[in-house]
Structure formats: structure tokens, C-alpha cells
XYZ file of C-alpha atoms in Angstrom:
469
model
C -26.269 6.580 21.382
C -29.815 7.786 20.110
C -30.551 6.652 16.303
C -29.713 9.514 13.907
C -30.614 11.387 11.084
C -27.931 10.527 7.695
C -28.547 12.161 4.146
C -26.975 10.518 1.318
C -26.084 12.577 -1.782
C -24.975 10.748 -4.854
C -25.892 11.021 -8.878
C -25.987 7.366 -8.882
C -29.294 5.984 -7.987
C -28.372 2.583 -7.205
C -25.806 3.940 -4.570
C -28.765 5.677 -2.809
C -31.198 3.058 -3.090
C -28.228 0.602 -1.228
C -27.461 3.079 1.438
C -31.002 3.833 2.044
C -32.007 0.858 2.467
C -29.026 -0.581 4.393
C -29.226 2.673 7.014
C -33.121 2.108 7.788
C -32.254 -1.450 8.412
C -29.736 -0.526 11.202
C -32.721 1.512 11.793
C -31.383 5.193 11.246
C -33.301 7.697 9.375
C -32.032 8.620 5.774
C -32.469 10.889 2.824
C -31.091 10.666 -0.348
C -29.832 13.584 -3.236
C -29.286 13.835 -6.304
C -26.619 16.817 -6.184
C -24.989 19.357 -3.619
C -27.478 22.265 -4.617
C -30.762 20.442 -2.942
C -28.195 19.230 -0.016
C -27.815 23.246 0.684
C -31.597 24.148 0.192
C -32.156 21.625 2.462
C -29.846 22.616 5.135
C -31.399 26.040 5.323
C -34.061 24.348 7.120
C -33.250 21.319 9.066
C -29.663 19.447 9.507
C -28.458 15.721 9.662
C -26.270 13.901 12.041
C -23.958 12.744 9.100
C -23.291 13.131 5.528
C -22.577 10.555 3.020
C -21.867 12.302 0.125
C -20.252 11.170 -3.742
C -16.646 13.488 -4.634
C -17.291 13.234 -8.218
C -20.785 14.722 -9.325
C -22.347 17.101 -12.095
C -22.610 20.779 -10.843
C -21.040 21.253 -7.930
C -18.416 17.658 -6.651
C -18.651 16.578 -3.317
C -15.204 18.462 -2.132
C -16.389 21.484 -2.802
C -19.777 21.008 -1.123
C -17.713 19.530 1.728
C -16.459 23.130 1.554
C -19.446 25.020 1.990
C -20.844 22.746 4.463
C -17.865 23.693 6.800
C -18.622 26.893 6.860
C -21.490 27.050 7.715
C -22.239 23.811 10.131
C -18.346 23.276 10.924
C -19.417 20.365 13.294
C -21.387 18.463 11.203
C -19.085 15.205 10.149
C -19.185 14.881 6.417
C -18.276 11.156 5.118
C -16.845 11.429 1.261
C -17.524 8.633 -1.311
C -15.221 8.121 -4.384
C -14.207 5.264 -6.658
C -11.276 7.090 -7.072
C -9.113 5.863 -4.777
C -6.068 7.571 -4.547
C -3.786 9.728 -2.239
C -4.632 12.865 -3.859
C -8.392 12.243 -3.445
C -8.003 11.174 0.196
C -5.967 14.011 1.197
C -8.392 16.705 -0.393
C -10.976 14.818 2.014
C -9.257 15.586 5.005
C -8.225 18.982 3.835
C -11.550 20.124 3.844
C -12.285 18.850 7.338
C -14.018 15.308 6.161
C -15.220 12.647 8.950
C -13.358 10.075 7.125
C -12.912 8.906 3.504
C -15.135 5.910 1.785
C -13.621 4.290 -1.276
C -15.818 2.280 -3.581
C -17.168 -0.389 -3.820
C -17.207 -0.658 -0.142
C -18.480 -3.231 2.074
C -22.398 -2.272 3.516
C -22.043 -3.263 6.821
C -18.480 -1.466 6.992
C -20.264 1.490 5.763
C -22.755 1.271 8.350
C -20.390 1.122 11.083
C -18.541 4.125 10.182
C -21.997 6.060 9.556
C -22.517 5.005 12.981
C -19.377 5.835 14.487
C -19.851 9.532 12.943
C -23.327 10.149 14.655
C -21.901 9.393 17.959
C -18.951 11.973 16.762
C -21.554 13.903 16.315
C -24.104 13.902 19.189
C -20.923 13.579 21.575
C -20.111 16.717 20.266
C -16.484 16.389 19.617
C -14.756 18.589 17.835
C -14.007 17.435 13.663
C -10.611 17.152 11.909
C -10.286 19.834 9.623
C -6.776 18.919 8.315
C -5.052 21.299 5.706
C -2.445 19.983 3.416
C 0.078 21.785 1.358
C 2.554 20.661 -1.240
C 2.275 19.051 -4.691
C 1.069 15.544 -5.185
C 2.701 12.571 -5.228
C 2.497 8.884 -7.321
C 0.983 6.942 -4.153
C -1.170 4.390 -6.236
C -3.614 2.078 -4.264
C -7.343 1.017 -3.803
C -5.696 -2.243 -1.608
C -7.690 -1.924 1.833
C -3.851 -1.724 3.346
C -2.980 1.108 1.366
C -6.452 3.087 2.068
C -5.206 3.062 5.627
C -1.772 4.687 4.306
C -3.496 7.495 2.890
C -5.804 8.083 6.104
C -3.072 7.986 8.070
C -0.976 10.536 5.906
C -4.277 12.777 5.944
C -4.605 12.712 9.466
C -0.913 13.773 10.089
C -1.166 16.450 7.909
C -1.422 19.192 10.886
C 1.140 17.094 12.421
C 5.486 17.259 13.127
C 5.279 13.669 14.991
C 7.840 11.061 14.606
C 6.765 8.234 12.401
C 8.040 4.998 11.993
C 7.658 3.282 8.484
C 8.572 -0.364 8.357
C 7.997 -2.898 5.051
C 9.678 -5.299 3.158
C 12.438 -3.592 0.690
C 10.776 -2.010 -2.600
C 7.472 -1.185 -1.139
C 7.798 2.711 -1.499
C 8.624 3.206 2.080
C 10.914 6.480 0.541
C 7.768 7.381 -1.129
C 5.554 7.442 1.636
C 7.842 9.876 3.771
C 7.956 12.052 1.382
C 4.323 12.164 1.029
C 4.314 12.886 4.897
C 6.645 15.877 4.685
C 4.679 17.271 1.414
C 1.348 17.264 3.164
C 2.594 18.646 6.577
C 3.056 22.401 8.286
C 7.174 21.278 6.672
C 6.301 20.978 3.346
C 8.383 23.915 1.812
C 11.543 23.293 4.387
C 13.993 20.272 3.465
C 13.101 16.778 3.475
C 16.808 15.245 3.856
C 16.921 11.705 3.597
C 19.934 9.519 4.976
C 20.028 6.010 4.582
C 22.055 3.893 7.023
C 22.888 1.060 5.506
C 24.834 2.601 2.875
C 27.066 5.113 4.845
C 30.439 3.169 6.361
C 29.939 2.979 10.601
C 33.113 5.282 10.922
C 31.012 8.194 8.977
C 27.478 8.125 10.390
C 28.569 10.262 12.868
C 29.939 13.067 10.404
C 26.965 12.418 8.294
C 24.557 12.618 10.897
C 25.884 15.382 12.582
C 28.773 17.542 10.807
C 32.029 18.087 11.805
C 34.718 20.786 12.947
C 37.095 21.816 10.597
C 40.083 19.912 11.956
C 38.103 17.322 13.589
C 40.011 14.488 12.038
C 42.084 13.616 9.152
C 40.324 15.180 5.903
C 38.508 17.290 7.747
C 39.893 20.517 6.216
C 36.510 22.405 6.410
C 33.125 22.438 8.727
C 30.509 20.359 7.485
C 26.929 20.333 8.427
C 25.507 17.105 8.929
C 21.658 16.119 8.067
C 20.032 17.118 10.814
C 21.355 21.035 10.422
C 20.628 20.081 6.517
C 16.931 19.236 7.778
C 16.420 22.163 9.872
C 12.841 23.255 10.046
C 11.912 20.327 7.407
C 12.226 16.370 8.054
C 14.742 14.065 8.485
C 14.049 10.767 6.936
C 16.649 8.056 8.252
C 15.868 4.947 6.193
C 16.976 1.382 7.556
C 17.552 2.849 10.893
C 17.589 -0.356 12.219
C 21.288 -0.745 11.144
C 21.954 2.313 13.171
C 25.418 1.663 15.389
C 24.497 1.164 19.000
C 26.811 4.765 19.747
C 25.055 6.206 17.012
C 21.346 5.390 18.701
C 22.543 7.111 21.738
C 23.496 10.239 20.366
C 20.196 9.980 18.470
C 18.234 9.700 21.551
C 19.937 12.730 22.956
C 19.064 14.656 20.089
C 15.556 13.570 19.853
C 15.376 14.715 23.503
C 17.303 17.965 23.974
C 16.592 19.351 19.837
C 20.175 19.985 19.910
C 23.650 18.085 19.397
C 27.567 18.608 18.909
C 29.681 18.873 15.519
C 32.325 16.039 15.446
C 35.408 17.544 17.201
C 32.886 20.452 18.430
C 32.105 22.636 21.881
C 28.977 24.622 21.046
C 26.034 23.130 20.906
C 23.769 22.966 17.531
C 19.837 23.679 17.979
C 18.041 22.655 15.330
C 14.063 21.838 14.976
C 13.811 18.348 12.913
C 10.725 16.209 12.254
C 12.096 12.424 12.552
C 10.732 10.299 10.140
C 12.572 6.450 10.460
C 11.998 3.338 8.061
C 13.298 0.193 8.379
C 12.392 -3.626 6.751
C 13.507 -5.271 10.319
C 11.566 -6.384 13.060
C 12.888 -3.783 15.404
C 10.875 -5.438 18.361
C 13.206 -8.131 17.990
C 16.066 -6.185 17.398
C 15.469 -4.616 21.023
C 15.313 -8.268 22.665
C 18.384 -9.152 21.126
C 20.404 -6.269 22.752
C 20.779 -5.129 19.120
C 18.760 -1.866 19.116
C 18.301 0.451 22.005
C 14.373 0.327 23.445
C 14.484 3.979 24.822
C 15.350 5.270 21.107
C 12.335 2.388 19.664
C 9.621 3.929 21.908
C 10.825 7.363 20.960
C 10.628 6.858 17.252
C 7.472 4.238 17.065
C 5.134 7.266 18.003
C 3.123 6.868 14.960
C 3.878 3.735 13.277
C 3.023 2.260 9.498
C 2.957 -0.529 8.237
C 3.535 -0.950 4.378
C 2.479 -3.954 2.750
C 3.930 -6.406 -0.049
C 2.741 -6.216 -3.583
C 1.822 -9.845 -3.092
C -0.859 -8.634 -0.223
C -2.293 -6.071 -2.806
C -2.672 -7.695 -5.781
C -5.570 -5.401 -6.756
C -3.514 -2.890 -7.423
C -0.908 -4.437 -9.679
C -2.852 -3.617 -12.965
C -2.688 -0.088 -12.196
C 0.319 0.432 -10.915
C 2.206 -1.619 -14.142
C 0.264 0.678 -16.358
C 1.413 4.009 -14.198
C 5.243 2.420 -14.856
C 4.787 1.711 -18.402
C 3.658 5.666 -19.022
C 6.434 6.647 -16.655
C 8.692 4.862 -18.792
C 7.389 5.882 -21.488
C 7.877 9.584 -20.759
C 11.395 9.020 -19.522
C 12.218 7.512 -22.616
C 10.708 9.592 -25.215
C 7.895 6.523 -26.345
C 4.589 5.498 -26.460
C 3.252 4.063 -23.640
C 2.858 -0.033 -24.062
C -0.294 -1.797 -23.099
C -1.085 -4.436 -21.408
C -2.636 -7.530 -22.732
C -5.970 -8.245 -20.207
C -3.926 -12.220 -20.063
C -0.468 -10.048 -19.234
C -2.446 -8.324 -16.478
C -3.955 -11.370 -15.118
C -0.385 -13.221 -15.478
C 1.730 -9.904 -13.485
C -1.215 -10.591 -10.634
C -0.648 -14.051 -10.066
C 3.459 -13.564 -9.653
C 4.906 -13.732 -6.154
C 6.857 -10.263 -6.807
C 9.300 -10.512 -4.095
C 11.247 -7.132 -5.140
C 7.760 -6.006 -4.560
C 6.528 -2.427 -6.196
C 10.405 -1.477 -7.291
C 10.560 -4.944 -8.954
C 7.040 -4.209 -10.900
C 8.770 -0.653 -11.610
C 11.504 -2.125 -13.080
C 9.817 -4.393 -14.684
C 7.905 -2.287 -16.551
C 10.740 -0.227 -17.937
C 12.073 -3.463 -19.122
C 9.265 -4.079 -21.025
C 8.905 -0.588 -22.564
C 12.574 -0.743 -23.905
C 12.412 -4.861 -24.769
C 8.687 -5.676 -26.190
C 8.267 -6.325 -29.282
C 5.108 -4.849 -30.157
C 2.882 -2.137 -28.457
C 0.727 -4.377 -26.312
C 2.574 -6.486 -23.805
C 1.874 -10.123 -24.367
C 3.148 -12.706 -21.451
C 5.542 -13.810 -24.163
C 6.738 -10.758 -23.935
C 7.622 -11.061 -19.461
C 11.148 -11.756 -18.750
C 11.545 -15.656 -17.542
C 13.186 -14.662 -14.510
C 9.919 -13.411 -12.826
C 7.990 -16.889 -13.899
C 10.967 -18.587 -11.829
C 10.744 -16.707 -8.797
C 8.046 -18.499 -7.102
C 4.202 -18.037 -7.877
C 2.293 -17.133 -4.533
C 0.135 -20.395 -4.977
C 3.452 -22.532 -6.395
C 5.322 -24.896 -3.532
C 7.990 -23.033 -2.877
C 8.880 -24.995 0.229
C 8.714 -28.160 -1.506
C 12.066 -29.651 -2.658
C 13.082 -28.673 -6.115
C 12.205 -31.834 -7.560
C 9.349 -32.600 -6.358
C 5.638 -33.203 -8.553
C 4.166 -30.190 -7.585
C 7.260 -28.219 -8.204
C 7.588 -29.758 -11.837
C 3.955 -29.495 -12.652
C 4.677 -25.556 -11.786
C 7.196 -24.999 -13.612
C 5.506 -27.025 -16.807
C 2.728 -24.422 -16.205
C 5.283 -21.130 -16.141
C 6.266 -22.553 -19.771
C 3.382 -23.171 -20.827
C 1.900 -19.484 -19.952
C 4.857 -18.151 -21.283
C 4.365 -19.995 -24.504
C 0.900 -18.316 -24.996
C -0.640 -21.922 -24.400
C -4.196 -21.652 -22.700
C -6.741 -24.090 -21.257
C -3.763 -25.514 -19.102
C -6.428 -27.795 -16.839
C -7.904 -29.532 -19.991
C -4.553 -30.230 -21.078
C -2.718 -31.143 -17.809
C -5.345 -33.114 -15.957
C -5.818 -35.878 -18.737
C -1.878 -36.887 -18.054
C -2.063 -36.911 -14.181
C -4.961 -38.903 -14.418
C -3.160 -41.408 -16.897
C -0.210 -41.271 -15.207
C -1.608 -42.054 -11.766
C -3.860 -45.472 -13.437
C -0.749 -46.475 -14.819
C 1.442 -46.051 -12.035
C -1.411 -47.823 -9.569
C -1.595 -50.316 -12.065
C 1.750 -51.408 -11.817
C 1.828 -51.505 -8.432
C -1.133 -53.704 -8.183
C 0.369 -56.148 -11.017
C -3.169 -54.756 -12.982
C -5.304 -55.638 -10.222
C -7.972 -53.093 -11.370
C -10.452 -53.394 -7.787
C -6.826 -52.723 -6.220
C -5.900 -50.230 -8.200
C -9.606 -48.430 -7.800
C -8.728 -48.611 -4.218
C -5.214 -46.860 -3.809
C -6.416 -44.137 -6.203
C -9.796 -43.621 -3.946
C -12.261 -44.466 -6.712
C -14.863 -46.881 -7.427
C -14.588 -50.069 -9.540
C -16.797 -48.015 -12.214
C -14.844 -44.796 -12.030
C -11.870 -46.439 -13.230
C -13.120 -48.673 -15.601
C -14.595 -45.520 -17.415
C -11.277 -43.596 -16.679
C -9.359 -46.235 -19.043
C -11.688 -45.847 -21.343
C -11.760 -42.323 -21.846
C -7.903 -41.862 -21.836
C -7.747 -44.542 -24.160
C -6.007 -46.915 -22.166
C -8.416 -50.722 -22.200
């Protein structure tokens, strides 16, 4: 690949100055802008190989300069910048026919790469996404580097009518992201039906699936379309499908393959045109070795697979998302939004959150109906979350054991407002091991220096500053 030409437009100065100097160290050309308006002039004369530019700028933002780029150098790979980093922003990126989508703050040498990766886009000569999304928004929250993927992925299958396969742990808004698929696809203003199939009894997923004949079995005093005729021309979205009846997958995979099925107690064939999107929080891999779920039907639906991950993988995001909850609640109720305390905050990052983002979401109304006052103090956090166990606490460790105790001293402690926990804790664990290797060592103090891995000197000055000569 030959070294190329990038121009950089951003209002912040320190952004350019970064990227310019990072590009001519990889040892590409660059130019840097203020605003879209010289970006234009300049293309009247001479164009780049790539685009860096900021989505949020006085005058004229970087989406709709993406705009006007397109039309009139449609091959030219545009990167977008924004430290807004959110569904709706990465979706309006791709609408416009974007290379790809660069949240801040980014890593430099990441940035390079994909600069990089767009020339040879470029100078290959490849034709650009130019991906156009319909349908309202939705409340996809995350700046995570696991959730930016999510959104590029949703962007990219905007054009799309693929199956996709969803999996997660339960609670992390794997309902949520389906419906962002069918919103921002070709489907948007069909159905989106969604069936989960760990809640309908074995003996119905049949009818539910697929409708019956009037007649077709006791009760049956009426036809009955099923989902999938429900779905017609929109999506299906079949949620725990890994709990699917082996019978069940079979008919699936027939309908997947033919776009057509029978009523219960039916002759004539259905036709219907259904986008298949499935979620499950199983390992369906293993579900196929154990004899449990039928591989034929796996490879059909794992097309396009993603992967959502656990609140306790995105941390980063937590803040946001509990203040998003609190003025949902808040709405929902009637009420002014609570705050957070910035100690609250840190306290809802550090919790293992195994209900993961339904459990924050719940959480949060909690809080708007049971807080006492209008900021959110970690007084304020219902105990139960403090004894589920901390991502750093030993949670393998048997319930009585040191570390255990010491965390769960330190969940009361935080929940009694107490700070400066260290100051306060290490003082006793350091008395409490002397004494302790004291005892053992019938006050043997070289002995004692010995077991606890210290010097003769260390723990001679130890006993004197707890107070203990």
C-alpha cells in the first residue's frame, strides 16, 4: 500500500495537533481544519485518501459535511470522530455512508490503524458502505469498547434482512438490541414479534409458533395465526431459543429453508417472508455436542452473531446508564429525577451486578421511590446489592473465611458513610497478625519477625507504633 494523503478536521486544536503528529510519524501526509467550510474549498482543488473529521462542530457538524462529501466524491472513505458515544450517533455515521465510526478519547495507535486500513479501502478502490437507517431511536447507552462494536454492527446491518444471533447473560438488553436491529433495517415499519421460549409450555410452541386450524385440537374453536404469519414482512425475534424442543427446531429449520410452513391440524401451506432474529444466554456450541440442540438449525441462525457483554465488563458505563434509569423513573412516576452522589457512583461501579443492566434498572427505580433525599447517598443503596459479591471480593472463598469477613466489614462500613477504610483497617491486621505471631512464638520477637516476613527493626517499630511494647 503506497503512503497516503489524510486531512483532519476538528475545532479542537489539541485533537489536530495529536493526529497530525501521530499520522506523519506512521509517515502519512496530513492536514488539519478548523471547520467543514475550508474542508469543501479545499476539495475543489485537490482530494485526500481519508477523512478524519469531528460530528459535533460550529457551522456546519461533521454529519452533515459527511453529507456533502458523498455527493460529490462518493468513494472517498470519511472516518467520524465524536465523544458522543451513542447508538444514535453511530448509526447517523453509517447512514451517511461513513468509513467507520471513532469514539473519543481513542487510543493513537488504534486510530492509526484504522486511518490506515481506510487508505488501502481507498486506493484498492472498493466500493464504501453507504448504509441508510430508518425508524426512531432507541435507549442503547454505551461508550464500553464492547458496546461500540454493538452499535457498528447494528449500523452495518442496517441494509440488511440476515439472521442474527444475540447471546448474553440474562438482563443485558439482548430484547433491546433486536429491536434496535429491526428499527434500523429495510423492516422497520412491518412487525417486530417477539416470542420467548422459555415461557410458553412445550405442548404450545407449536400453536404459538405457527397457528392452528380451527378444529385442530381441543379449544381450538377458531384459526389462529402463529408468530411467524404475525411477523410477516417484519422480524421475528425468538428469545432463549436455546430451550427450543428438539421437534420444534426441526420444523424451524424447514421454515428457515422453504419461507413457508403448515397451521397445526393444516393442508395448505403458509408463505410468509420473516427476518429471524434468535437470543439466547446458553452456550449453544455446547448445547449441539450434547445432542441437545440441532447443529443444522445453529449454523442456520449463527449467520451474524453478537455478543452482549455483562455490566461487570463495562463498568464505564454504569454512571450513565443509573442516571438514564433514575430520569426514566422519574418520568414514569411523575418526580424529579434523583442524583447521584460522585461516592454513590463510584460505589454502583465497584458492585458485581449479576442481574446485570435490568438489575441497575431496577435498581434505580428503587431508589427514586425509596431515597430519602434528592441526591442518592450509598446509605441510601439497598443492602442486598453490597451482599451479592463485589467483583474484587472472594467469592470463591468459604463464607467464613478472613478475606470474606474483612469484605463484608468493608460493605458496612461503605454503607455506613465511613471513609478512609485502609487507614482504619490496616492498623488492626497489622496488630492482629504481631499478636497472633507472638503467641505462637511464646514472644520470641526475632521469631516472630520471621513468620511475619519482616526484619528485627520492622517489628520492633511496628509495636511501637500500634502501641503494643
Amino acid at each position: 500500500m503506497q503512503r497516503g494523503i489524510v486531512w483532519v478536521v476538528d475545532d479542537d486544536s489539541s485533537i489536530r495537533w495529536v493526529l497530525e503528529r501521530a499520522l506523519a510519524g506512521a509517515g502519512l501526509t496530513c492536514t488539519t481544519f478548523e471547520n467543514g467550510n475550508e474542508v469543501l474549498a479545499a476539495l475543489a482543488s485537490k482530494t485526500p485518501d481519508v477523512l478524519l473529521s469531528d460530528i459535533r462542530m460550529p457551522g456546519m457538524d461533521g454529519l452533515a459535511l459527511l453529507k456533502q462529501i458523498k455527493q460529490r466524491h462518493p468513494m472517498l472513505p470519511v472516518i467520524i470522530m465524536t465523544a458522543h458515544s451513542d447508538l444514535d450517533a453511530a448509526v447517523s455515521a453509517y447512514q451517511q455512508g461513513a468509513f467507520d465510526y471513532l469514539p473519543k478519547p481513542f487510543d493513537i495507535d488504534e486510530a492509526v490503524a484504522l486511518v490506515e486500513r481506510a487508505i488501502s479501502h481507498y486506493q484498492e478502490q472498493q466500493q464504501p458502505r453507504n448504509i441508510e437507517v430508518n425508524g426512531p431511536t432507541t435507549d442503547m447507552i454505551g461508550e464500553a469498547p464492547a458496546m461500540q462494536d454493538v452499535f457498528r454492527i447494528i449500523g452495518r446491518l442496517s441494509r440488511s434482512s440476515i439472521s442474527v444471533l444475540i447471546n448474553g447473560e440474562s438482563g443485558t438488553g439482548k430484547e433491546l438490541v433486536a429491536h434496535a436491529l429491526h428499527r434500523h433495517s429495510p423492516r422497520a415499519k412491518a412487525p417486530f414479534i417477539a416470542l420467548n421460549m422459555a415461557a410458553i409450555p412445550k405442548d404450545l410452541i407449536e400453536s404459538e409458533l405457527f397457528g392452528h386450524e380451527k378444529g385442530a385440537f381441543t379449544g381450538a374453536n377458531t384459526i389462529r395465526q402463529g408468530r411467524f404469519e404475525q411477523a410477516d414482512g417484519g422480524t421475528l425475534f425468538l428469545d432463549e431459543i436455546g430451550d427450543m424442543p428438539l421437534d420444534v427446531q426441526t420444523r424451524l429449520l424447514r421454515v428457515l429453508a422453504d419461507g413457508q410452513f403448515y397451521r397445526v391440524g393444516g393442508y395448505a401451506p403458509v408463505k410468509v417472508d420473516v427476518r429471524i432474529i434468535a437470543a439466547t444466554h446458553q452456550n449453544l456450541e455446547r448445547r449441539v455436542q450434547e445432542g441437545k440442540f440441532r447443529e443444522d438449525l445453529f449454523h442456520r441462525l449463527n449467520v451474524i452473531r453478537i455478543h452482549l457483554p455483562p455490566l461487570r465488563e463495562r463498568r464505564e458505563d454504569i454512571p450513565r446508564l443509573a442516571r438514564h434509569f433514575l430520569q426514566v423513573a422519574a418520568r414514569e412516576l411523575g418526580v424529579e429525577a434523583k442524583l447521584l452522589h460522585p461516592e454513590t457512583e463510584t460505589a454502583l461501579t465497584r458492585l458485581a451486578w449479576p442481574g446485570n443492566v435490568r438489575q441497575l434498572e431496577n435498581t434505580c427505580r428503587w431508589l427514586t421511590v425509596m431515597a430519602a433525599g434528592q441526591e442518592v447517598l450509598i446509605q441510601d443503596l439497598p443492602g442486598e446489592l453490597f451482599e451479592a459479591s463485589a467483583p474484587d471480593s472472594p467469592s470463591h472463598l468459604p463464607p467464613d473465611s478472613w478475606a470474606t469477613l474483612l469484605a463484608q466489614w468493608a460493605d458496612r462500613a461503605l454503607r455506613s458513610g465511613h471513609q478512609n477504610l485502609l487507614s482504619e483497617a490496616q492498623p488492626e491486621l497489622e496488630r492482629t497478625l504481631l499478636t497472633t505471631a507472638l503467641r505462637h512464638t511464646q514472644g520470641h520477637k526475632q521469631e516472630a519477625a520471621r513468620l511475619l516476613g519482616w526484619g528485627r527493626n520492622t517489628l520492633t517499630r511496628k509495636l511501637k507504633e500500634l502501641g503494643m511494647e
